[in-house]
């Protein structure tokens, strides 16, 4: 078979004692790149700048866990209580990232790109935001990336926008989503409730400004939340009795009280 | 229902506008902790020291991808070629981390702890290594964490050991596995082939020295490889024709040639 | 909590020593209903007539296996070769039932219902079939439920249609799909190849005539193929070496030669 | 590549317009074999006798559903509530068949075979049952296949044993498990509770008498319960609001009241 007939992959080349990820020696990456930087390299093909690397670390930290109530976490715990191996619980949790849970990132990326087409056509960002919100209101749809069952002001979204500004990474997607957020704050009565931008919306906007493909929108959430699924599956295995009935409402938190990050971390 | 009857979780507390992971504000962690440090905090309950954080980043980078040939990657690609969503391909890939693929980390952690029991009983590390290897030879078993289909000297293992030494994290598990490695090099004829320590063995030893539970041994591999599964599933979706027959042998690499990390990264 | 606030399920009631499936005692169903009849009862809520029961058994038999080449089967085998438990291999196989593999049943059910809307509007079945084919040709789309990589005349589809006719179950969906099949046979040059109705199309038409919901279209394929996934995962575990590279093309069949069903079965 | 170097499969041969399952034409099987008979053929390699076919149908019917409370069902419902496709919910449910849920069948098959070794050594079935129970009592272990959270007399187990007797399929595994059941009834105080044989134990004994491999023990449960997972995932999708918190305890049954199978079925 000639080389031309072979199928191709551009990710990682494997030879005896030599592993190249996107052309870089994997063992040289170790200790020199953070995991987040290595993930960025693998997905995007090139190294991030230091600012983008720091932004990307923050994106991955932002969704690392959200307690026991998300359906993905409950799916993982229900598999764990059956005595199944940890990886089975984790795989079931990943399957629980349906369109209504994590899937909003991709929808929001497309929503923003739809808006930017209007901007390219001559509308201002503000006019575009008004148009997007009005269309959602007409269709009685919540714009993707907005609203949260628990948070009135999602602290993760606020922090991502703050970092994007400080690191000078903010681009047209972030500017548009913030404009939409402003319009929604004024027009909340049309939707019957407050619709603050949520962490999915913030990730969607920042990831779009960084140039990520739609497919990778939800993938970022998946990478971020995996440790949470692992931690919950493990806790289920070691702290709870097997084959129990897991009620998502009757639990409480018994971990450390609120504490401050040490200064050197700030 | 009184609070006492509720089931407990110590991972993450959720209140309106406030998410505490192990007691720390999630939005304050963003930008201050790398993702790897946040993962360590979530799994272990406390922040890593800077040295441990750097070691942990390196552990997660070490297994980020290994080309198209691992069965987990092929499972993910076969699901992707059916047109299934990316997360389905990823979940199938995770299910492919069977005992013979990724599962070696936990086995090696137990193998080393078995050896350290002998050390506690008075044997030297060297005597213990000899005893462990002899027992494997008697049972015609390859010690977990040793041997590789492709690499004669696994560059990832070497780099992990070098970093553990430089960062002064090396402990008794690393010292024991290196002693076992030395014994195996001398006694390779008993096994009919060279059995260098592999990346699973190196992760097992370092993670054990850091105090990780057995459950988390394979979980570290899972976190590390997830981006690889994502990258392959995405590449399958965007570069290949759907419903193709994926032959693991007739592919070639068409990504960037070998290149050097920029100086500032070193 | 009052009964009214509880969430409801109408499938199975469980009390000590008494299990009622859709109102029937499960232990009385055993030995009196075939598994296929019990599946029909569980999904549809009522017992099938004997004719429908026989048709439904045939539907479930029709897709029980299709050799080693489907991507779902390869996903299951790749998971099995890693040493993972059988159920993990099976779950990965199910994830490989993507839109292009098994998913065609639901698409075809919707395609036929779209056509029947035209019939309700006054078009004849023949005119409707012409219209459906012409629209597909204009959009350069293969109609769902038609075409096969290997079979020029899918023997499973032919048998399902024959049985539907003999059992007097044939309805408007089957009549429409057969009309589409006829039109496609005349207009194959517009699609550049023959597009015979396949087993997915036949299941879609018969299941629609039986009144199954869209969701259940693909579910029937899932139930039917599960034993195939199990048989391949098991064969991989017991006949092959672990961690092998599974080439979908270089295999051959070494089972029994063609043989006839004994007379009493006919 | 010569034929000898190819890897082999003995399950299904695929040629244009011809599909042979274990040597039989798939389209001839349709309408002539029940699905259960076809499953038996695929897994075991030969057609069942009519009696075995009927027994096998009953085995598959026995575990078709057990309400909303099993962890596998809750895992499936939690994935479904996220908006994920039905097959994802089903795959998550399958992952929930851990060692403590469905996994008992394989354990019980091995437990009985361990006992039959004693019988081969000269012990009577009654002496063997006493020895097996005493060993479990000494180790404070519940024998696999015994005990149920809800049922004091599992109606499915009783029916399987009755059918095995009537169909003259009962063999040494069934005789041994019934002897163990008798011993346990007398010695329940040693275990602190009644330990009736459950449906897993009955399937294990009958499947062992039929000659099924251990791997297939749990596979039979998987095939049997798949329709239940599908029915619950579908019901979750069509009857419940998305992203709800699923409490396994606060539900009630609103399906048909108890009704009798029509006479012709008996």
Coordinates of C-alpha atoms in Angstrom, one line a residue, chain C residues 121-266:
Chain C
X121 CA -53.9 16.3 1.2
X122 CA -55.2 14.4 -1.8
X123 CA -52.1 13.0 -3.6
X124 CA -52.1 9.3 -4.5
X125 CA -49.5 7.1 -2.9
X126 CA -47.7 6.9 -6.3
X127 CA -47.7 10.7 -6.8
X128 CA -46.4 11.0 -3.2
X129 CA -43.6 8.6 -3.8
X130 CA -42.6 10.5 -7.0
X131 CA -42.6 13.8 -5.1
X132 CA -40.5 12.4 -2.2
X133 CA -37.9 10.9 -4.6
X134 CA -37.8 14.1 -6.6
X135 CA -37.2 16.2 -3.6
X136 CA -34.4 13.9 -2.4
X137 CA -32.8 14.1 -5.9
X138 CA -33.0 17.9 -5.9
X139 CA -31.2 18.0 -2.6
X140 CA -28.7 15.2 -3.6
X141 CA -29.8 13.3 -0.6
X142 CA -30.3 9.5 -0.3
X143 CA -33.8 8.9 1.1
X144 CA -33.5 7.4 4.7
X145 CA -34.0 3.6 4.7
X146 CA -32.6 3.1 1.2
X147 CA -29.2 1.9 -0.1
X148 CA -26.8 -0.6 1.4
X149 CA -23.0 -0.9 1.2
X150 CA -23.2 -4.7 0.5
X151 CA -26.7 -5.8 -0.4
X152 CA -28.3 -5.1 -3.8
X153 CA -31.5 -6.6 -2.5
X154 CA -31.6 -6.7 1.3
X155 CA -33.0 -10.1 2.2
X156 CA -34.2 -8.9 5.6
X157 CA -36.3 -6.1 4.1
X158 CA -37.9 -8.5 1.5
X159 CA -38.8 -10.9 4.3
X160 CA -40.3 -8.3 6.5
X161 CA -42.6 -7.0 3.7
X162 CA -43.6 -10.5 2.8
X163 CA -44.6 -11.3 6.4
X164 CA -46.4 -8.0 6.8
X165 CA -48.5 -8.9 3.7
X166 CA -49.2 -12.5 4.8
X167 CA -50.0 -11.5 8.4
X168 CA -52.3 -8.7 7.1
X169 CA -50.4 -6.1 9.0
X170 CA -49.3 -4.1 6.0
X171 CA -50.6 -0.5 6.2
X172 CA -50.0 2.8 4.6
X173 CA -46.4 3.2 5.6
X174 CA -45.4 -0.1 4.0
X175 CA -47.4 0.7 0.9
X176 CA -45.7 4.1 0.6
X177 CA -42.2 2.8 1.1
X178 CA -42.7 0.1 -1.5
X179 CA -44.0 2.8 -3.9
X180 CA -40.8 4.8 -3.1
X181 CA -38.8 1.7 -3.8
X182 CA -40.4 1.4 -7.2
X183 CA -39.8 5.0 -8.1
X184 CA -36.1 4.7 -7.0
X185 CA -35.6 1.6 -9.1
X186 CA -36.7 3.6 -12.2
X187 CA -34.7 6.7 -11.3
X188 CA -31.5 5.2 -10.0
X189 CA -29.5 7.2 -12.5
X190 CA -30.4 10.4 -10.7
X191 CA -28.6 9.1 -7.6
X192 CA -25.8 7.5 -9.5
X193 CA -26.4 4.0 -8.0
X194 CA -29.1 1.5 -7.1
X195 CA -31.0 2.4 -3.9
X196 CA -32.9 -0.7 -2.7
X197 CA -34.9 -0.5 0.5
X198 CA -32.8 -1.7 3.4
X199 CA -33.7 -3.4 6.7
X200 CA -33.8 0.0 8.5
X201 CA -36.4 1.2 6.0
X202 CA -38.5 -2.0 6.3
X203 CA -38.4 -1.8 10.1
X204 CA -39.4 1.9 9.9
X205 CA -42.4 1.2 7.7
X206 CA -43.7 -1.8 9.6
X207 CA -43.1 -0.3 13.0
X208 CA -44.9 2.9 11.9
X209 CA -47.9 0.8 10.7
X210 CA -47.9 -0.9 14.1
X211 CA -48.0 2.6 15.8
X212 CA -44.6 2.8 17.4
X213 CA -43.3 6.2 18.5
X214 CA -40.3 7.7 16.7
X215 CA -38.1 7.2 19.8
X216 CA -38.8 3.5 19.6
X217 CA -37.7 3.2 16.0
X218 CA -34.1 3.1 16.9
X219 CA -34.8 1.3 20.1
X220 CA -36.0 -1.7 18.1
X221 CA -32.7 -1.8 16.4
X222 CA -31.0 -1.5 19.7
X223 CA -32.9 -4.5 21.2
X224 CA -32.3 -6.5 18.1
X225 CA -28.6 -5.9 17.8
X226 CA -27.7 -6.2 21.5
X227 CA -27.2 -10.0 21.3
X228 CA -24.9 -9.4 18.3
X229 CA -22.7 -7.0 20.3
X230 CA -22.6 -9.5 23.2
X231 CA -21.6 -12.4 20.9
X232 CA -18.8 -10.4 19.3
X233 CA -17.5 -9.0 22.6
X234 CA -17.5 -12.5 24.0
X235 CA -15.8 -14.0 21.0
X236 CA -13.2 -11.3 21.1
X237 CA -12.5 -12.1 24.8
X238 CA -12.3 -15.9 24.4
X239 CA -10.7 -16.3 20.9
X240 CA -8.3 -13.4 20.4
X241 CA -5.2 -12.1 22.2
X242 CA -5.7 -9.1 24.3
X243 CA -4.6 -5.6 23.2
X244 CA -4.5 -6.6 19.5
X245 CA -4.9 -4.2 16.6
X246 CA -8.3 -5.1 15.1
X247 CA -8.3 -4.6 11.4
X248 CA -11.9 -4.8 10.1
X249 CA -10.8 -6.0 6.7
X250 CA -8.4 -8.9 7.2
X251 CA -10.8 -11.4 8.9
X252 CA -12.6 -14.4 7.6
X253 CA -15.5 -16.5 8.7
X254 CA -14.9 -20.0 10.1
X255 CA -18.3 -20.9 11.5
X256 CA -20.7 -23.6 10.2
X257 CA -21.4 -23.8 6.5
X258 CA -24.8 -22.9 5.2
X259 CA -27.4 -25.2 6.6
X260 CA -31.2 -25.5 6.5
X261 CA -33.6 -24.8 9.3
X262 CA -35.3 -28.1 10.3
X263 CA -38.7 -28.6 8.8
X264 CA -40.7 -28.2 12.0
X265 CA -39.5 -24.6 12.1
X266 CA -41.1 -23.7 8.8

